[in-house]
PDB file of C-alpha atoms and ligand atoms in Angstrom:
ATOM      1  CA  MET A   8      13.528 -12.435 -23.094  1.00 78.00           C
ATOM      2  CA  PRO A   9      11.556 -11.028 -20.180  1.00 83.00           C
ATOM      3  CA  GLU A  10      10.005  -7.707 -21.121  1.00 88.00           C
ATOM      4  CA  LEU A  11       8.800  -5.013 -18.760  1.00 92.00           C
ATOM      5  CA  PRO A  12       5.573  -6.761 -17.739  1.00 89.00           C
ATOM      6  CA  GLU A  13       7.455  -9.932 -16.852  1.00 87.00           C
ATOM      7  CA  VAL A  14       9.976  -7.972 -14.813  1.00 91.00           C
ATOM      8  CA  GLU A  15       7.154  -6.179 -12.992  1.00 91.00           C
ATOM      9  CA  THR A  16       5.501  -9.552 -12.365  1.00 87.00           C
ATOM     10  CA  VAL A  17       8.765 -10.806 -10.870  1.00 89.00           C
ATOM     11  CA  ARG A  18       8.982  -7.660  -8.718  1.00 91.00           C
ATOM     12  CA  ARG A  19       5.473  -8.212  -7.395  1.00 88.00           C
ATOM     13  CA  GLY A  20       6.269 -11.845  -6.650  1.00 85.00           C
ATOM     14  CA  LEU A  21       9.537 -11.059  -4.873  1.00 90.00           C
ATOM     15  CA  ALA A  22       8.524  -7.915  -2.972  1.00 92.00           C
ATOM     16  CA  PRO A  23       6.500  -9.649  -0.216  1.00 90.00           C
ATOM     17  CA  VAL A  24       9.425 -12.050   0.325  1.00 90.00           C
ATOM     18  CA  LEU A  25      12.293  -9.564   0.218  1.00 94.00           C
ATOM     19  CA  VAL A  26      10.967  -6.262   1.565  1.00 96.00           C
ATOM     20  CA  GLY A  27      11.405  -6.118   5.328  1.00 97.00           C
ATOM     21  CA  SER A  28      13.694  -9.146   5.310  1.00 97.00           C
ATOM     22  CA  ARG A  29      17.305  -9.299   6.417  1.00 98.00           C
ATOM     23  CA  ILE A  30      19.970 -10.973   4.267  1.00 98.00           C
ATOM     24  CA  ALA A  31      21.677 -13.584   6.426  1.00 98.00           C
ATOM     25  CA  GLY A  32      23.854 -15.294   3.864  1.00 98.00           C
ATOM     26  CA  LEU A  33      24.966 -15.333   0.241  1.00 98.00           C
ATOM     27  CA  ASP A  34      26.144 -18.088  -2.077  1.00 96.00           C
ATOM     28  CA  ALA A  35      27.766 -16.628  -5.159  1.00 96.00           C
ATOM     29  CA  ARG A  36      28.633 -19.766  -7.069  1.00 94.00           C
ATOM     30  CA  ARG A  37      30.612 -18.082  -9.837  1.00 94.00           C
ATOM     31  CA  PRO A  38      32.483 -14.787 -10.048  1.00 96.00           C
ATOM     32  CA  ASP A  39      30.393 -13.333 -12.842  1.00 96.00           C
ATOM     33  CA  LEU A  40      27.146 -13.281 -14.802  1.00 96.00           C
ATOM     34  CA  ARG A  41      27.229 -10.950 -17.824  1.00 97.00           C
ATOM     35  CA  PHE A  42      29.501  -8.729 -15.730  1.00 97.00           C
ATOM     36  CA  PRO A  43      31.562  -9.628 -12.660  1.00 97.00           C
ATOM     37  CA  LEU A  44      29.461  -9.779  -9.490  1.00 98.00           C
ATOM     38  CA  PRO A  45      30.028  -6.754  -7.208  1.00 98.00           C
ATOM     39  CA  GLU A  46      33.295  -6.599  -5.269  1.00 97.00           C
ATOM     40  CA  ARG A  47      32.984  -7.755  -1.642  1.00 98.00           C
ATOM     41  CA  PHE A  48      29.473  -8.873  -2.640  1.00 98.00           C
ATOM     42  CA  GLY A  49      28.746 -10.874   0.520  1.00 97.00           C
ATOM     43  CA  GLU A  50      30.191  -8.241   2.829  1.00 98.00           C
ATOM     44  CA  ARG A  51      27.931  -5.585   1.306  1.00 98.00           C
ATOM     45  CA  LEU A  52      24.781  -7.763   1.450  1.00 98.00           C
ATOM     46  CA  ILE A  53      24.945  -9.841   4.610  1.00 98.00           C
ATOM     47  CA  GLY A  54      23.314  -8.199   7.608  1.00 98.00           C
ATOM     48  CA  GLN A  55      21.430  -5.681   5.459  1.00 98.00           C
ATOM     49  CA  ASP A  56      17.668  -5.207   5.591  1.00 98.00           C
ATOM     50  CA  ILE A  57      15.852  -4.833   2.283  1.00 98.00           C
ATOM     51  CA  ILE A  58      13.874  -1.618   2.501  1.00 98.00           C
ATOM     52  CA  ARG A  59      12.256  -1.472  -0.948  1.00 97.00           C
ATOM     53  CA  LEU A  60      12.084  -3.408  -4.202  1.00 97.00           C
ATOM     54  CA  GLU A  61      11.368  -1.139  -7.150  1.00 97.00           C
ATOM     55  CA  ARG A  62      11.525  -1.413 -10.918  1.00 96.00           C
ATOM     56  CA  ARG A  63      12.923   1.053 -13.439  1.00 96.00           C
ATOM     57  CA  ALA A  64      12.601  -0.034 -17.073  1.00 96.00           C
ATOM     58  CA  LYS A  65      13.672  -3.703 -16.863  1.00 95.00           C
ATOM     59  CA  TYR A  66      15.886  -3.273 -13.772  1.00 97.00           C
ATOM     60  CA  LEU A  67      14.890  -4.509 -10.338  1.00 97.00           C
ATOM     61  CA  ILE A  68      16.282  -2.242  -7.633  1.00 98.00           C
ATOM     62  CA  ALA A  69      16.523  -3.503  -4.049  1.00 98.00           C
ATOM     63  CA  THR A  70      17.371  -0.708  -1.626  1.00 98.00           C
ATOM     64  CA  LEU A  71      19.334  -1.868   1.406  1.00 98.00           C
ATOM     65  CA  SER A  72      19.545  -0.414   4.925  1.00 98.00           C
ATOM     66  CA  SER A  73      23.222   0.394   4.219  1.00 98.00           C
ATOM     67  CA  GLY A  74      22.102   2.986   1.652  1.00 98.00           C
ATOM     68  CA  GLU A  75      23.250   0.913  -1.284  1.00 98.00           C
ATOM     69  CA  ASP A  76      21.054  -0.429  -4.088  1.00 98.00           C
ATOM     70  CA  LEU A  77      21.365  -3.944  -5.474  1.00 98.00           C
ATOM     71  CA  VAL A  78      20.362  -3.576  -9.148  1.00 98.00           C
ATOM     72  CA  MET A  79      19.382  -6.771 -10.934  1.00 97.00           C
ATOM     73  CA  HIS A  80      18.701  -7.394 -14.614  1.00 97.00           C
ATOM     74  CA  LEU A  81      17.300 -10.712 -15.836  1.00 93.00           C
ATOM     75  CA  GLY A  82      18.973 -10.608 -19.240  1.00 93.00           C
ATOM     76  CA  MET A  83      17.566 -13.289 -21.584  1.00 89.00           C
ATOM     77  CA  THR A  84      16.951 -16.200 -19.230  1.00 87.00           C
ATOM     78  CA  GLY A  85      17.300 -14.940 -15.671  1.00 89.00           C
ATOM     79  CA  ARG A  86      14.733 -16.076 -13.154  1.00 86.00           C
ATOM     80  CA  PHE A  87      14.219 -15.999  -9.413  1.00 87.00           C
ATOM     81  CA  THR A  88      12.911 -18.874  -7.381  1.00 85.00           C
ATOM     82  CA  VAL A  89      11.699 -18.553  -3.828  1.00 86.00           C
ATOM     83  CA  VAL A  90      12.175 -21.589  -1.591  1.00 85.00           C
ATOM     84  CA  GLN A  91      10.760 -21.604   1.905  1.00 79.00           C
ATOM     85  CA  ASP A  92      10.552 -24.956   3.644  1.00 65.00           C
ATOM     86  CA  GLY A  93       7.852 -23.842   6.038  1.00 50.00           C
ATOM     87  CA  PHE A  94       5.511 -23.454   3.064  1.00 50.00           C
ATOM     88  CA  VAL A  95       5.712 -27.049   1.874  1.00 30.00           C
ATOM     89  CA  ASP A  96       2.315 -27.753   3.314  1.00 27.00           C
ATOM     90  CA  ARG A  97       0.770 -24.788   1.553  1.00 28.00           C
ATOM     91  CA  PRO A  98       0.954 -25.684  -2.129  1.00 28.00           C
ATOM     92  CA  GLY A  99       0.376 -22.790  -4.467  1.00 30.00           C
ATOM     93  CA  GLU A 100       1.922 -20.275  -2.127  1.00 32.00           C
ATOM     94  CA  TYR A 101       5.342 -21.023  -3.565  1.00 35.00           C
ATOM     95  CA  ILE A 102       6.252 -23.558  -6.154  1.00 39.00           C
ATOM     96  CA  HIS A 103       9.511 -25.365  -5.440  1.00 41.00           C
ATOM     97  CA  GLU A 104      11.080 -24.932  -8.817  1.00 45.00           C
ATOM     98  CA  THR A 105      14.809 -24.669  -9.186  1.00 44.00           C
ATOM     99  CA  GLY A 106      14.809 -24.260 -12.931  1.00 45.00           C
ATOM    100  CA  PRO A 107      15.603 -26.839 -15.590  1.00 48.00           C
ATOM    101  CA  ASN A 108      19.087 -27.266 -14.266  1.00 64.00           C
ATOM    102  CA  PRO A 109      20.257 -26.339 -10.755  1.00 77.00           C
ATOM    103  CA  THR A 110      23.788 -25.959 -12.104  1.00 83.00           C
ATOM    104  CA  HIS A 111      22.525 -22.592 -13.374  1.00 88.00           C
ATOM    105  CA  ASP A 112      21.576 -21.474  -9.845  1.00 89.00           C
ATOM    106  CA  HIS A 113      24.303 -18.832  -9.661  1.00 95.00           C
ATOM    107  CA  VAL A 114      23.372 -16.630  -6.731  1.00 96.00           C
ATOM    108  CA  VAL A 115      21.434 -17.622  -3.617  1.00 94.00           C
ATOM    109  CA  LEU A 116      20.260 -15.102  -1.030  1.00 96.00           C
ATOM    110  CA  HIS A 117      19.553 -16.635   2.364  1.00 96.00           C
ATOM    111  CA  LEU A 118      17.130 -14.515   4.342  1.00 96.00           C
ATOM    112  CA  SER A 119      17.166 -14.507   8.131  1.00 96.00           C
ATOM    113  CA  ASN A 120      13.751 -16.230   8.253  1.00 91.00           C
ATOM    114  CA  GLY A 121      15.143 -19.254   6.378  1.00 92.00           C
ATOM    115  CA  THR A 122      13.777 -18.335   2.943  1.00 91.00           C
ATOM    116  CA  GLN A 123      16.110 -18.749  -0.014  1.00 90.00           C
ATOM    117  CA  VAL A 124      15.860 -16.576  -3.099  1.00 91.00           C
ATOM    118  CA  ILE A 125      17.703 -18.279  -5.933  1.00 89.00           C
ATOM    119  CA  TYR A 126      18.857 -16.577  -9.115  1.00 91.00           C
ATOM    120  CA  ASN A 127      19.049 -19.035 -12.030  1.00 89.00           C
ATOM    121  CA  ASP A 128      20.301 -17.948 -15.444  1.00 91.00           C
ATOM    122  CA  PRO A 129      21.382 -20.542 -18.025  1.00 90.00           C
ATOM    123  CA  ARG A 130      22.637 -18.025 -20.598  1.00 92.00           C
ATOM    124  CA  ARG A 131      24.054 -15.542 -18.063  1.00 93.00           C
ATOM    125  CA  PHE A 132      23.056 -12.346 -19.862  1.00 95.00           C
ATOM    126  CA  GLY A 133      21.625 -11.100 -16.600  1.00 96.00           C
ATOM    127  CA  PHE A 134      23.687  -9.136 -14.123  1.00 98.00           C
ATOM    128  CA  MET A 135      23.822  -7.683 -10.609  1.00 98.00           C
ATOM    129  CA  VAL A 136      25.538  -4.459  -9.699  1.00 98.00           C
ATOM    130  CA  MET A 137      25.590  -2.339  -6.542  1.00 98.00           C
ATOM    131  CA  MET A 138      25.699   1.420  -6.147  1.00 98.00           C
ATOM    132  CA  PRO A 139      24.814   4.025  -3.517  1.00 98.00           C
ATOM    133  CA  HIS A 140      21.073   4.662  -3.645  1.00 97.00           C
ATOM    134  CA  ALA A 141      21.612   8.415  -3.945  1.00 97.00           C
ATOM    135  CA  GLU A 142      23.740   7.922  -7.075  1.00 97.00           C
ATOM    136  CA  GLN A 143      21.395   5.470  -8.779  1.00 95.00           C
ATOM    137  CA  PRO A 144      19.495   7.973 -10.990  1.00 94.00           C
ATOM    138  CA  GLU A 145      22.781   9.336 -12.343  1.00 96.00           C
ATOM    139  CA  HIS A 146      24.452   5.937 -12.792  1.00 97.00           C
ATOM    140  CA  ALA A 147      25.398   5.045 -16.364  1.00 96.00           C
ATOM    141  CA  LEU A 148      22.649   2.375 -16.491  1.00 96.00           C
ATOM    142  CA  PHE A 149      19.889   4.863 -15.651  1.00 97.00           C
ATOM    143  CA  ARG A 150      21.048   8.356 -16.592  1.00 96.00           C
ATOM    144  CA  LYS A 151      19.864   8.318 -20.192  1.00 96.00           C
ATOM    145  CA  LEU A 152      16.739   6.216 -19.831  1.00 97.00           C
ATOM    146  CA  GLY A 153      13.600   7.780 -21.278  1.00 97.00           C
ATOM    147  CA  ALA A 154      10.196   8.031 -19.621  1.00 97.00           C
ATOM    148  CA  GLU A 155       8.934   5.111 -17.561  1.00 97.00           C
ATOM    149  CA  PRO A 156       5.996   3.910 -19.683  1.00 97.00           C
ATOM    150  CA  LEU A 157       3.680   3.323 -16.723  1.00 96.00           C
ATOM    151  CA  GLY A 158       4.788   6.517 -14.989  1.00 96.00           C
ATOM    152  CA  ALA A 159       3.148   9.915 -15.087  1.00 97.00           C
ATOM    153  CA  GLU A 160       6.009  11.311 -17.218  1.00 96.00           C
ATOM    154  CA  LEU A 161       4.873   9.428 -20.309  1.00 98.00           C
ATOM    155  CA  THR A 162       2.261  11.763 -21.813  1.00 98.00           C
ATOM    156  CA  ASP A 163       1.249  12.732 -25.365  1.00 98.00           C
ATOM    157  CA  THR A 164       3.118  15.998 -24.911  1.00 98.00           C
ATOM    158  CA  TYR A 165       6.334  14.249 -23.840  1.00 98.00           C
ATOM    159  CA  LEU A 166       6.158  11.728 -26.678  1.00 97.00           C
ATOM    160  CA  THR A 167       5.421  14.397 -29.272  1.00 97.00           C
ATOM    161  CA  ARG A 168       8.236  16.651 -28.065  1.00 96.00           C
ATOM    162  CA  ARG A 169      10.679  13.730 -28.369  1.00 97.00           C
ATOM    163  CA  ALA A 170       9.334  12.863 -31.833  1.00 96.00           C
ATOM    164  CA  LEU A 171       9.529  16.365 -33.337  1.00 94.00           C
ATOM    165  CA  GLY A 172      11.801  16.418 -36.355  1.00 86.00           C
ATOM    166  CA  LYS A 173      12.824  12.763 -35.945  1.00 90.00           C
ATOM    167  CA  LYS A 174      13.318  11.024 -39.269  1.00 91.00           C
ATOM    168  CA  VAL A 175      12.702   7.543 -37.845  1.00 95.00           C
ATOM    169  CA  ASN A 176       9.650   5.325 -38.058  1.00 96.00           C
ATOM    170  CA  LEU A 177       7.380   4.779 -35.074  1.00 97.00           C
ATOM    171  CA  LYS A 178       8.685   1.274 -34.448  1.00 97.00           C
ATOM    172  CA  ALA A 179      12.295   2.454 -34.096  1.00 96.00           C
ATOM    173  CA  PHE A 180      11.210   5.526 -32.143  1.00 97.00           C
ATOM    174  CA  LEU A 181       9.314   3.490 -29.524  1.00 97.00           C
ATOM    175  CA  MET A 182      12.109   0.909 -29.266  1.00 96.00           C
ATOM    176  CA  ASP A 183      14.590   3.684 -28.392  1.00 96.00           C
ATOM    177  CA  GLN A 184      15.288   3.296 -24.659  1.00 95.00           C
ATOM    178  CA  HIS A 185      16.147   7.000 -24.444  1.00 96.00           C
ATOM    179  CA  VAL A 186      12.563   7.818 -25.422  1.00 97.00           C
ATOM    180  CA  VAL A 187      10.515   5.190 -23.561  1.00 97.00           C
ATOM    181  CA  ALA A 188      12.402   2.959 -21.147  1.00 97.00           C
ATOM    182  CA  GLY A 189      11.814  -0.779 -21.132  1.00 92.00           C
ATOM    183  CA  LEU A 190       9.246  -0.952 -23.920  1.00 92.00           C
ATOM    184  CA  GLY A 191      10.246  -4.023 -25.956  1.00 90.00           C
ATOM    185  CA  ASN A 192       9.477  -5.557 -29.308  1.00 91.00           C
ATOM    186  CA  ILE A 193       6.272  -7.332 -28.340  1.00 92.00           C
ATOM    187  CA  TYR A 194       4.557  -4.426 -26.637  1.00 94.00           C
ATOM    188  CA  VAL A 195       5.564  -1.907 -29.308  1.00 96.00           C
ATOM    189  CA  SER A 196       3.819  -4.094 -31.917  1.00 97.00           C
ATOM    190  CA  GLU A 197       0.772  -4.468 -29.680  1.00 97.00           C
ATOM    191  CA  ALA A 198       0.542  -0.764 -28.804  1.00 98.00           C
ATOM    192  CA  LEU A 199       0.856   0.308 -32.449  1.00 98.00           C
ATOM    193  CA  PHE A 200      -1.898  -2.115 -33.393  1.00 98.00           C
ATOM    194  CA  GLN A 201      -4.165  -0.951 -30.595  1.00 97.00           C
ATOM    195  CA  SER A 202      -3.720   2.703 -31.547  1.00 98.00           C
ATOM    196  CA  GLY A 203      -4.192   1.982 -35.275  1.00 98.00           C
ATOM    197  CA  LEU A 204      -0.752   3.376 -36.207  1.00 98.00           C
ATOM    198  CA  SER A 205       1.521   1.884 -38.827  1.00 98.00           C
ATOM    199  CA  PRO A 206       5.019   0.943 -37.619  1.00 97.00           C
ATOM    200  CA  ASP A 207       6.321   2.612 -40.797  1.00 96.00           C
ATOM    201  CA  ARG A 208       4.753   5.997 -40.059  1.00 96.00           C
ATOM    202  CA  LEU A 209       7.315   8.712 -39.287  1.00 96.00           C
ATOM    203  CA  ALA A 210       7.563   9.501 -35.574  1.00 97.00           C
ATOM    204  CA  GLY A 211       7.303  13.216 -36.383  1.00 96.00           C
ATOM    205  CA  THR A 212       3.708  12.715 -37.552  1.00 96.00           C
ATOM    206  CA  LEU A 213       2.658  12.454 -33.891  1.00 97.00           C
ATOM    207  CA  ALA A 214       2.928  16.263 -33.837  1.00 96.00           C
ATOM    208  CA  ASP A 215       0.455  18.684 -35.357  1.00 95.00           C
ATOM    209  CA  ARG A 216       1.557  21.745 -37.376  1.00 93.00           C
ATOM    210  CA  ARG A 217       2.260  23.736 -34.231  1.00 94.00           C
ATOM    211  CA  GLY A 218       4.296  20.928 -32.675  1.00 93.00           C
ATOM    212  CA  GLY A 219       1.602  19.868 -30.227  1.00 96.00           C
ATOM    213  CA  PRO A 220       0.320  16.307 -29.807  1.00 97.00           C
ATOM    214  CA  THR A 221      -2.235  14.989 -32.282  1.00 97.00           C
ATOM    215  CA  ARG A 222      -5.175  12.825 -31.191  1.00 97.00           C
ATOM    216  CA  LYS A 223      -3.205   9.836 -32.452  1.00 97.00           C
ATOM    217  CA  ALA A 224      -0.340  10.659 -30.063  1.00 98.00           C
ATOM    218  CA  GLY A 225      -2.824  10.509 -27.196  1.00 98.00           C
ATOM    219  CA  LYS A 226      -4.195   7.186 -28.440  1.00 98.00           C
ATOM    220  CA  LEU A 227      -0.676   5.786 -28.686  1.00 98.00           C
ATOM    221  CA  VAL A 228       0.198   6.753 -25.101  1.00 98.00           C
ATOM    222  CA  ASP A 229      -3.053   5.222 -23.849  1.00 98.00           C
ATOM    223  CA  ALA A 230      -2.359   2.042 -25.836  1.00 98.00           C
ATOM    224  CA  ILE A 231       1.207   1.710 -24.471  1.00 98.00           C
ATOM    225  CA  LYS A 232      -0.007   1.914 -20.885  1.00 97.00           C
ATOM    226  CA  ASP A 233      -2.980  -0.345 -21.562  1.00 96.00           C
ATOM    227  CA  VAL A 234      -1.062  -3.214 -23.208  1.00 94.00           C
ATOM    228  CA  LEU A 235       1.546  -3.165 -20.430  1.00 94.00           C
ATOM    229  CA  GLU A 236      -1.041  -3.032 -17.649  1.00 93.00           C
ATOM    230  CA  ARG A 237      -3.050  -5.862 -19.144  1.00 90.00           C
ATOM    231  CA  ALA A 238       0.108  -7.971 -19.538  1.00 88.00           C
ATOM    232  CA  ILE A 239       1.083  -7.335 -15.908  1.00 87.00           C
ATOM    233  CA  GLU A 240      -2.402  -8.237 -14.776  1.00 84.00           C
ATOM    234  CA  ALA A 241      -2.111 -11.497 -16.717  1.00 80.00           C
ATOM    235  CA  GLY A 242       1.246 -12.236 -15.100  1.00 73.00           C
ATOM    236  CA  GLY A 243       3.478 -11.404 -18.047  1.00 59.00           C
ATOM    237  CA  SER A 244       3.769 -13.370 -21.256  1.00 51.00           C
ATOM    238  CA  THR A 245       4.845 -16.985 -21.469  1.00 43.00           C
ATOM    239  CA  LEU A 246       7.496 -16.491 -24.110  1.00 42.00           C
ATOM    240  CA  ARG A 247      10.086 -19.239 -24.153  1.00 38.00           C
ATOM    241  CA  ASP A 248      10.643 -20.673 -20.731  1.00 42.00           C
ATOM    242  CA  TYR A 249       9.844 -17.549 -18.855  1.00 46.00           C
ATOM    243  CA  ARG A 250       8.255 -17.842 -15.408  1.00 52.00           C
ATOM    244  CA  SER A 251       7.432 -15.257 -12.794  1.00 55.00           C
ATOM    245  CA  ALA A 252       9.027 -15.148  -9.345  1.00 59.00           C
ATOM    246  CA  ASP A 253       6.610 -17.595  -7.769  1.00 55.00           C
ATOM    247  CA  GLY A 254       7.113 -20.192 -10.533  1.00 58.00           C
ATOM    248  CA  THR A 255       3.703 -19.737 -12.147  1.00 57.00           C
ATOM    249  CA  LYS A 256       3.545 -19.165 -15.878  1.00 56.00           C
ATOM    250  CA  GLY A 257       2.067 -15.983 -17.281  1.00 53.00           C
ATOM    251  CA  THR A 258      -0.875 -16.085 -19.639  1.00 53.00           C
ATOM    252  CA  PHE A 259      -0.691 -12.864 -21.652  1.00 55.00           C
ATOM    253  CA  GLN A 260       0.890 -14.480 -24.706  1.00 55.00           C
ATOM    254  CA  GLU A 261      -2.424 -16.074 -25.605  1.00 58.00           C
ATOM    255  CA  ARG A 262      -3.893 -12.598 -25.801  1.00 75.00           C
ATOM    256  CA  PHE A 263      -1.500 -10.995 -28.291  1.00 90.00           C
ATOM    257  CA  SER A 264      -3.400  -9.322 -31.095  1.00 94.00           C
ATOM    258  CA  VAL A 265      -0.593  -9.161 -33.668  1.00 96.00           C
ATOM    259  CA  TYR A 266       2.675 -10.340 -32.113  1.00 94.00           C
ATOM    260  CA  ASP A 267       3.767 -13.680 -33.626  1.00 92.00           C
ATOM    261  CA  ARG A 268       0.478 -13.923 -35.548  1.00 94.00           C
ATOM    262  CA  ALA A 269       1.709 -13.375 -39.117  1.00 96.00           C
ATOM    263  CA  GLY A 270      -0.659 -14.825 -41.721  1.00 97.00           C
ATOM    264  CA  THR A 271      -3.665 -14.936 -39.403  1.00 96.00           C
ATOM    265  CA  ALA A 272      -6.802 -12.795 -39.741  1.00 97.00           C
ATOM    266  CA  CYS A 273      -6.799  -9.395 -38.057  1.00 97.00           C
ATOM    267  CA  VAL A 274      -8.832  -9.486 -34.819  1.00 96.00           C
ATOM    268  CA  THR A 275     -10.495  -6.133 -35.572  1.00 96.00           C
ATOM    269  CA  PRO A 276     -14.133  -6.873 -36.414  1.00 94.00           C
ATOM    270  CA  ARG A 277     -14.886  -6.595 -40.162  1.00 94.00           C
ATOM    271  CA  CYS A 278     -11.282  -5.510 -40.948  1.00 96.00           C
ATOM    272  CA  GLY A 279     -10.552  -8.523 -43.149  1.00 96.00           C
ATOM    273  CA  GLY A 280      -6.813  -7.798 -43.051  1.00 97.00           C
ATOM    274  CA  VAL A 281      -4.099 -10.401 -42.601  1.00 98.00           C
ATOM    275  CA  ILE A 282      -1.326  -9.806 -40.067  1.00 97.00           C
ATOM    276  CA  ARG A 283       2.059  -9.178 -41.654  1.00 97.00           C
ATOM    277  CA  ARG A 284       5.567  -9.603 -40.344  1.00 97.00           C
ATOM    278  CA  ALA A 285       8.195  -7.037 -41.276  1.00 96.00           C
ATOM    279  CA  VAL A 286      11.709  -6.419 -39.995  1.00 93.00           C
ATOM    280  CA  HIS A 287      12.698  -3.061 -38.566  1.00 87.00           C
ATOM    281  CA  ALA A 288      16.270  -2.633 -37.388  1.00 81.00           C
ATOM    282  CA  GLY A 289      16.721  -6.384 -37.223  1.00 87.00           C
ATOM    283  CA  ARG A 290      13.649  -6.970 -35.068  1.00 90.00           C
ATOM    284  CA  ALA A 291      10.350  -8.495 -36.201  1.00 94.00           C
ATOM    285  CA  THR A 292       7.338  -6.229 -36.275  1.00 96.00           C
ATOM    286  CA  PHE A 293       3.788  -7.546 -36.617  1.00 97.00           C
ATOM    287  CA  TYR A 294       0.983  -5.330 -37.886  1.00 98.00           C
ATOM    288  CA  CYS A 295      -2.242  -5.192 -39.830  1.00 98.00           C
ATOM    289  CA  PRO A 296      -1.752  -3.280 -43.085  1.00 97.00           C
ATOM    290  CA  ARG A 297      -5.468  -2.462 -43.223  1.00 97.00           C
ATOM    291  CA  CYS A 298      -6.240  -0.950 -39.841  1.00 96.00           C
ATOM    292  CA  GLN A 299      -2.837   0.509 -39.009  1.00 98.00           C
ATOM    293  CA  ARG A 300      -2.104   3.698 -40.937  1.00 94.00           C
TER     294      ARG A 300
HETATM  295 ZN1  LIG B  15      -6.925  -4.985 -39.206  1.00 96.19          ZN
END
């Protein structure tokens, strides 16, 4: 499943193609993905210029000249492919990759310059919805989302205030989308490792006796931002068949410190610990029992 860094990698790949372009045509090859495609989908898209392409949590948000947003979620297996015939002679600029099976090419945006942006999604857990841009922050998908992990609102003070009195462990606390938006299983494990915090520690221990942030809370916030930024820089992870918008595979997976490394030696010098796998709320957690406390 694409996590936040993969979605951001897709955004960065698509933005130069989409932003400033006009939508000239739409092929919607089925009525639905996870949810029905928007009503009068073509009518609302065709003729619109794409003003911006932003990301909130794991949602891609294309703002149109009409004042509506096209919100896209990749689900488990969603992927975009950019096809531009004029670039055939410039290999590496775009890779002509229509996915393992073009029968899963469900939505095709035709831009006025001839470029096609194809949405392929074999399992169809992804979705596309439209809403007025002004109503987007209050829309049911966005209203209750917690702090954007790479945004300025995620600070040690914010995290500690949300953790105060919570009787949940750090793993569950950080996976809660109402606390930090878009932070998934992989990057929670990695951030807890990097900050030396056990996934089993109570979230409330991020606060000191007066309810302010401890040093560990600060380290955790730094680690969250650092693991995500490094993953984005590396082009997202390569989990399963995930690819970024330009068809290139990410490389961050090779750099995981604990995720999916159960039974291997801890990478912390002289630690001597062995990475363990535990299950929290049905999701695997990887950690070093020696250097995470
Ligand atoms: Zn260790």
